[in-house]
Amino acid sequence: MTKKKMEIIYYKNFFPDWVISGTTTRKFGDVSIRNPAGRKKLEKLLKIKHLACLNQTHSAVIKKVGTKLIPDEADQGDGLWTRERKTGLLIKTADCLPILIADTKAKIIMGLHVGRRNLFCGIINRGLETLLKEKSSLMNLKVFLGPFIEKKCYPTDLETEVRNQLKKYGISNGQVKSSGECTYCLTNKYFSYRRGDSERMGTFIYIDSRLRGNDRQQV
Ligand SMILES: [Zn+2]
């Protein structure tokens, strides 16, 4: 990674090449529900037709994204999944945990918005049950945890709880990777709700229609 401040951090070397994923930084600006222009800017930058998103409420509600069924700020929920290639998934956070999931064989992707409240009311279960219904094999899943407020700065250890819940489904630690970045600590890089920011970062995942992504910057 260069020292120059970047607007988007891309995650590579974890998901297969056909999965493009990343997180916007403070430099990119706000992608919260109050600023739909932020999402439009990101769609343009990624050269993707749509980024589906939700009015996130810390629920366990998960929505499907289809060609003609693209949830946006008017729809409530905290999880999105799709097989579509032209529509990405966008999770908005500032301290909460954005989780990106890809079934590397079935080519299904999912994004979850996870905070303390919905972590303990079944968002992970609901996500995995949804994937199982879609004939996903949990052994083929890769799970990425984007930047969030880590346990040294917050009373709840979100990551350990997530990993424990995944383990109950047989998803091993080797299938799970964390960005290792704390939103509260990295004040110049990310927004942090607990530090008083009202803006949100956008963590996204989409299936590259060209099934390649070599021209992207690496983390
Ligand atoms: Zn921290």
Coordinates of C-alpha atoms and ligand atoms in Angstrom, one line a residue:
M1 CA 0.0 0.0 0.0
T2 CA 1.3 3.4 -0.9
K3 CA 1.5 6.2 1.7
K4 CA -0.7 8.4 -0.4
K5 CA -4.2 8.5 1.1
M6 CA -6.5 6.4 -0.9
E7 CA -10.3 6.7 -1.4
I8 CA -10.8 2.9 -1.6
I9 CA -9.0 0.0 -0.1
Y10 CA -9.4 -3.1 -2.2
Y11 CA -9.2 -6.6 -0.7
K12 CA -7.3 -9.0 -2.8
N13 CA -5.6 -12.4 -2.3
F14 CA -8.4 -13.7 -0.2
F15 CA -11.5 -14.0 -2.4
P16 CA -11.1 -15.5 -5.9
D17 CA -10.3 -13.1 -8.8
W18 CA -13.9 -12.8 -9.9
V19 CA -14.8 -11.2 -6.6
I20 CA -14.1 -7.5 -6.3
S21 CA -14.4 -6.1 -2.8
G22 CA -13.2 -3.2 -0.7
T23 CA -14.0 -0.3 1.6
T24 CA -14.2 3.4 1.1
T25 CA -12.1 5.6 3.4
R26 CA -12.7 8.9 5.1
K27 CA -11.0 10.5 2.0
F28 CA -13.7 9.1 -0.2
G29 CA -16.4 10.8 1.8
D30 CA -19.8 9.9 3.2
V31 CA -21.9 7.1 1.8
S32 CA -24.5 7.2 4.5
I33 CA -28.3 7.0 3.9
R34 CA -28.3 10.8 4.2
N35 CA -26.0 11.1 1.2
P36 CA -27.1 8.8 -1.7
A37 CA -24.7 10.8 -3.9
G38 CA -21.9 8.9 -2.1
R39 CA -23.3 5.6 -3.4
K40 CA -23.6 7.1 -6.9
K41 CA -20.0 8.3 -6.8
L42 CA -18.9 4.8 -5.8
E43 CA -20.9 3.1 -8.5
K44 CA -19.3 5.4 -11.1
L45 CA -15.8 4.9 -9.7
L46 CA -16.2 1.1 -9.7
K47 CA -17.9 1.2 -13.1
I48 CA -20.7 -0.9 -11.8
K49 CA -24.4 -0.3 -12.7
H50 CA -25.9 -0.7 -9.3
L51 CA -24.8 -1.1 -5.7
A52 CA -27.7 -2.4 -3.8
C53 CA -28.0 -1.1 -0.2
L54 CA -30.5 -0.9 2.7
N55 CA -31.7 1.3 5.4
Q56 CA -29.8 -0.6 8.0
T57 CA -31.6 -1.1 11.3
H58 CA -29.5 -3.7 13.2
S59 CA -32.0 -6.4 12.3
A60 CA -31.7 -10.0 11.0
V61 CA -33.5 -9.1 7.8
I62 CA -31.7 -10.3 4.7
K63 CA -32.8 -9.4 1.1
K64 CA -32.2 -10.9 -2.2
V65 CA -30.8 -8.8 -5.0
G66 CA -32.0 -9.7 -8.5
T67 CA -31.8 -8.1 -11.9
K68 CA -35.0 -6.2 -11.5
L69 CA -35.1 -6.3 -7.7
I70 CA -32.5 -3.9 -6.4
P71 CA -33.0 -2.8 -2.8
D72 CA -31.9 0.7 -1.9
E73 CA -32.1 3.3 0.9
A74 CA -35.9 2.9 1.0
D75 CA -35.7 -0.8 2.0
Q76 CA -35.0 -1.9 5.5
G77 CA -32.7 -4.7 6.4
D78 CA -29.1 -5.6 7.3
G79 CA -28.1 -8.2 4.7
L80 CA -28.0 -8.6 1.0
W81 CA -27.1 -11.5 -1.3
T82 CA -27.0 -12.1 -5.1
R83 CA -25.7 -14.1 -8.0
E84 CA -26.0 -11.2 -10.3
R85 CA -22.9 -9.8 -12.1
K86 CA -24.0 -6.3 -12.7
T87 CA -25.2 -5.5 -9.2
G88 CA -23.0 -5.2 -6.2
L89 CA -23.7 -5.1 -2.5
L90 CA -23.0 -2.2 -0.3
I91 CA -22.8 -2.2 3.5
K92 CA -22.5 1.1 5.3
T93 CA -20.7 1.3 8.6
A94 CA -18.7 3.4 11.0
D95 CA -17.6 1.1 13.9
C96 CA -20.1 -1.7 13.1
L97 CA -18.7 -4.7 11.4
P98 CA -19.2 -5.2 7.6
I99 CA -19.0 -8.8 6.6
L100 CA -18.5 -10.0 3.1
I101 CA -19.1 -13.6 2.1
A102 CA -18.5 -15.4 -1.1
D103 CA -19.4 -19.0 -2.1
T104 CA -16.4 -19.8 -4.3
K105 CA -18.1 -22.6 -6.1
A106 CA -21.7 -21.6 -6.3
K107 CA -20.7 -18.0 -7.0
I108 CA -23.1 -16.4 -4.6
I109 CA -22.0 -13.3 -2.7
M110 CA -23.5 -11.8 0.5
G111 CA -22.9 -8.7 2.6
L112 CA -24.0 -8.2 6.2
H113 CA -24.1 -5.2 8.5
V114 CA -23.3 -6.5 12.0
G115 CA -23.5 -4.7 15.3
R116 CA -23.8 -5.9 18.8
R117 CA -27.6 -5.9 18.7
N118 CA -28.2 -8.0 15.5
L119 CA -25.2 -10.2 16.2
F120 CA -27.1 -11.5 19.2
C121 CA -30.4 -11.7 17.4
G122 CA -29.4 -14.0 14.6
I123 CA -28.0 -12.1 11.6
I124 CA -25.2 -14.7 11.1
N125 CA -27.6 -17.6 11.4
R126 CA -30.0 -16.0 9.0
G127 CA -27.3 -15.3 6.5
L128 CA -25.9 -18.9 6.5
E129 CA -29.4 -20.4 6.4
T130 CA -30.2 -18.3 3.4
L131 CA -27.0 -19.5 1.6
L132 CA -27.9 -23.1 2.5
K133 CA -31.3 -22.7 0.9
E134 CA -29.5 -21.6 -2.2
K135 CA -27.6 -24.9 -2.2
S136 CA -24.4 -23.3 -1.0
S137 CA -21.9 -25.6 0.7
L138 CA -20.6 -23.9 3.8
M139 CA -17.2 -25.5 3.3
N140 CA -16.8 -23.3 0.1
L141 CA -17.5 -20.1 1.9
K142 CA -14.9 -17.3 2.4
V143 CA -15.8 -14.7 5.0
F144 CA -14.1 -11.3 5.2
L145 CA -14.5 -9.0 8.1
G146 CA -14.0 -5.3 7.1
P147 CA -12.8 -2.5 9.4
F148 CA -14.7 -2.2 12.6
I149 CA -14.2 -1.1 16.2
E150 CA -12.0 -3.7 17.8
K151 CA -12.3 -5.2 21.3
K152 CA -9.5 -2.9 22.7
C153 CA -11.8 0.1 22.0
Y154 CA -15.2 -1.4 22.6
P155 CA -16.8 -3.6 25.3
T156 CA -18.0 -6.3 22.9
D157 CA -15.5 -8.5 21.0
L158 CA -17.5 -8.6 17.7
E159 CA -14.9 -10.7 15.9
T160 CA -14.6 -13.5 18.3
E161 CA -18.4 -13.8 18.6
V162 CA -18.7 -13.9 14.8
R163 CA -16.0 -16.5 14.5
N164 CA -17.7 -18.6 17.3
Q165 CA -21.1 -18.4 15.5
L166 CA -19.5 -19.4 12.2
K167 CA -17.8 -22.3 13.9
K168 CA -21.1 -23.7 15.0
Y169 CA -21.8 -24.1 11.3
G170 CA -18.5 -25.8 10.7
I171 CA -16.9 -22.7 9.1
S172 CA -13.3 -22.8 10.3
N173 CA -11.0 -19.9 11.2
G174 CA -9.1 -20.6 8.0
Q175 CA -12.1 -19.5 6.0
V176 CA -12.4 -16.3 7.8
K177 CA -10.1 -13.2 7.5
S178 CA -10.2 -9.9 9.1
S179 CA -8.9 -6.6 7.7
G180 CA -7.2 -6.1 11.1
E181 CA -8.1 -2.5 11.1
C182 CA -9.8 -0.7 14.0
T183 CA -12.1 2.2 12.9
Y184 CA -11.8 3.9 16.3
C185 CA -8.0 3.8 16.2
L186 CA -7.5 4.8 12.6
T187 CA -8.9 8.3 12.9
N188 CA -7.4 9.7 9.7
K189 CA -8.5 6.8 7.6
Y190 CA -12.0 5.8 8.7
F191 CA -15.1 7.3 10.2
S192 CA -16.0 6.3 13.7
Y193 CA -19.4 6.6 15.2
R194 CA -18.0 6.5 18.7
R195 CA -15.6 9.2 17.9
G196 CA -18.5 11.4 16.9
D197 CA -18.6 11.0 13.1
S198 CA -22.0 10.9 11.5
E199 CA -20.6 9.8 8.1
R200 CA -20.3 6.2 7.0
M201 CA -17.9 4.1 5.0
G202 CA -19.1 1.8 2.3
T203 CA -17.9 -1.8 2.2
F204 CA -18.8 -3.4 -1.1
I205 CA -18.6 -6.7 -2.9
Y206 CA -19.5 -7.6 -6.5
I207 CA -18.9 -10.3 -9.1
D208 CA -16.7 -8.9 -11.8
S209 CA -18.5 -9.4 -15.1
R210 CA -15.1 -9.7 -16.8
L211 CA -14.0 -12.2 -14.1
R212 CA -10.8 -10.4 -13.6
G213 CA -9.4 -7.6 -11.5
N214 CA -5.6 -7.4 -12.0
D215 CA -5.7 -3.7 -12.5
R216 CA -6.8 -3.0 -9.0
Q217 CA -4.5 -1.8 -6.2
Q218 CA -3.6 -4.4 -3.6
V219 CA -3.8 -4.1 0.1
Ligands
ZN1 ZN -9.2 0.8 18.2

